[in-house]
PDB file of C-alpha atoms in Angstrom:
ATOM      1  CA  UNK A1160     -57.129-126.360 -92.224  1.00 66.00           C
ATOM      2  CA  UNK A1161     -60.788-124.918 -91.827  1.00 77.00           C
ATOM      3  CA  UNK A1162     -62.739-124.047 -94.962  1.00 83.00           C
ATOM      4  CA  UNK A1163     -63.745-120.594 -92.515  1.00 87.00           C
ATOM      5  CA  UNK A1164     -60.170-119.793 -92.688  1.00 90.00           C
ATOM      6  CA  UNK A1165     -59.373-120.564 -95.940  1.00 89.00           C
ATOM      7  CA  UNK A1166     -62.349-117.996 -97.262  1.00 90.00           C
ATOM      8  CA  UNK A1167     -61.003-115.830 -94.687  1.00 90.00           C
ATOM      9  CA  UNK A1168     -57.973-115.908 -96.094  1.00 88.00           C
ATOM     10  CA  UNK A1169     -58.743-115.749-100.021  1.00 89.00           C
ATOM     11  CA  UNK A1170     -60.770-112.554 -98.610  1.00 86.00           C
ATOM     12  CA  UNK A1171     -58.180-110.895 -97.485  1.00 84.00           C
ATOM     13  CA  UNK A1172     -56.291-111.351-100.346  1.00 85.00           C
ATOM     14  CA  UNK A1173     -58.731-110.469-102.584  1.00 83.00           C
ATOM     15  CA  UNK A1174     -58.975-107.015-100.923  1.00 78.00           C
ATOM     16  CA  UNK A1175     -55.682-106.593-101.158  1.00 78.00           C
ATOM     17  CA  UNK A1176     -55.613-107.002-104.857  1.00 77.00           C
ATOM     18  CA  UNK A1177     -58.247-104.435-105.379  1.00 70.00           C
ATOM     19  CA  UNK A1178     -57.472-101.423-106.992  1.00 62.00           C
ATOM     20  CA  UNK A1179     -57.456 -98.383-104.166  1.00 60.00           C
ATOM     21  CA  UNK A1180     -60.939 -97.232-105.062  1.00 55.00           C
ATOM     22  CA  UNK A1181     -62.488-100.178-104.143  1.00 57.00           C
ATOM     23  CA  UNK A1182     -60.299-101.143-100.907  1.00 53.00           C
ATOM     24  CA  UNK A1183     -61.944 -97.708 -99.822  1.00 58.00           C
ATOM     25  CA  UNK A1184     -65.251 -99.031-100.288  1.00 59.00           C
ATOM     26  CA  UNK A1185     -64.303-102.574 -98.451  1.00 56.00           C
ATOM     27  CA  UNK A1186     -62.936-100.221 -95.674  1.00 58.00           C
ATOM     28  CA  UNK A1187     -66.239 -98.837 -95.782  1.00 59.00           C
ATOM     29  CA  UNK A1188     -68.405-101.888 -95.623  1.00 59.00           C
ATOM     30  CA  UNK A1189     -65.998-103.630 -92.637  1.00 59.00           C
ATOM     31  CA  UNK A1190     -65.886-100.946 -91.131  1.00 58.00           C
ATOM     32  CA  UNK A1191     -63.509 -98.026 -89.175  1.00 58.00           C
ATOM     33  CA  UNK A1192     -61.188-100.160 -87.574  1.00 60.00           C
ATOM     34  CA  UNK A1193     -59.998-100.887 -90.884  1.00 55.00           C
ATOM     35  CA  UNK A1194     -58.994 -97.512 -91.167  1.00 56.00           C
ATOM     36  CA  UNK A1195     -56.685 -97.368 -88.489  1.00 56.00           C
ATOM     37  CA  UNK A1196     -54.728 -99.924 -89.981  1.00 56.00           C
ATOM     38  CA  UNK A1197     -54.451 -98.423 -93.341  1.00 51.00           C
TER      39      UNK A1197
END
């Protein structure tokens, strides 16, 4: 029910529409835990 959330959210779905190239970069950016995950 938080707005915080529901950007958090719409984020993360966002960066998991992104084509590969650019989830690498958002890996980047967020940083190396990221990676461990994916």
């Amino acid at each position: 029910g938080e707005p915080v959330s529901n950007k958090l959210a719409d984020a993360m779905a966002t960066l998991i529409r992104l084509p590969s190239a650019q989830r690498g970069g958002a890996k980047r950016v967020l940083g190396p835990d990221l990676r461990h995950t994916a």
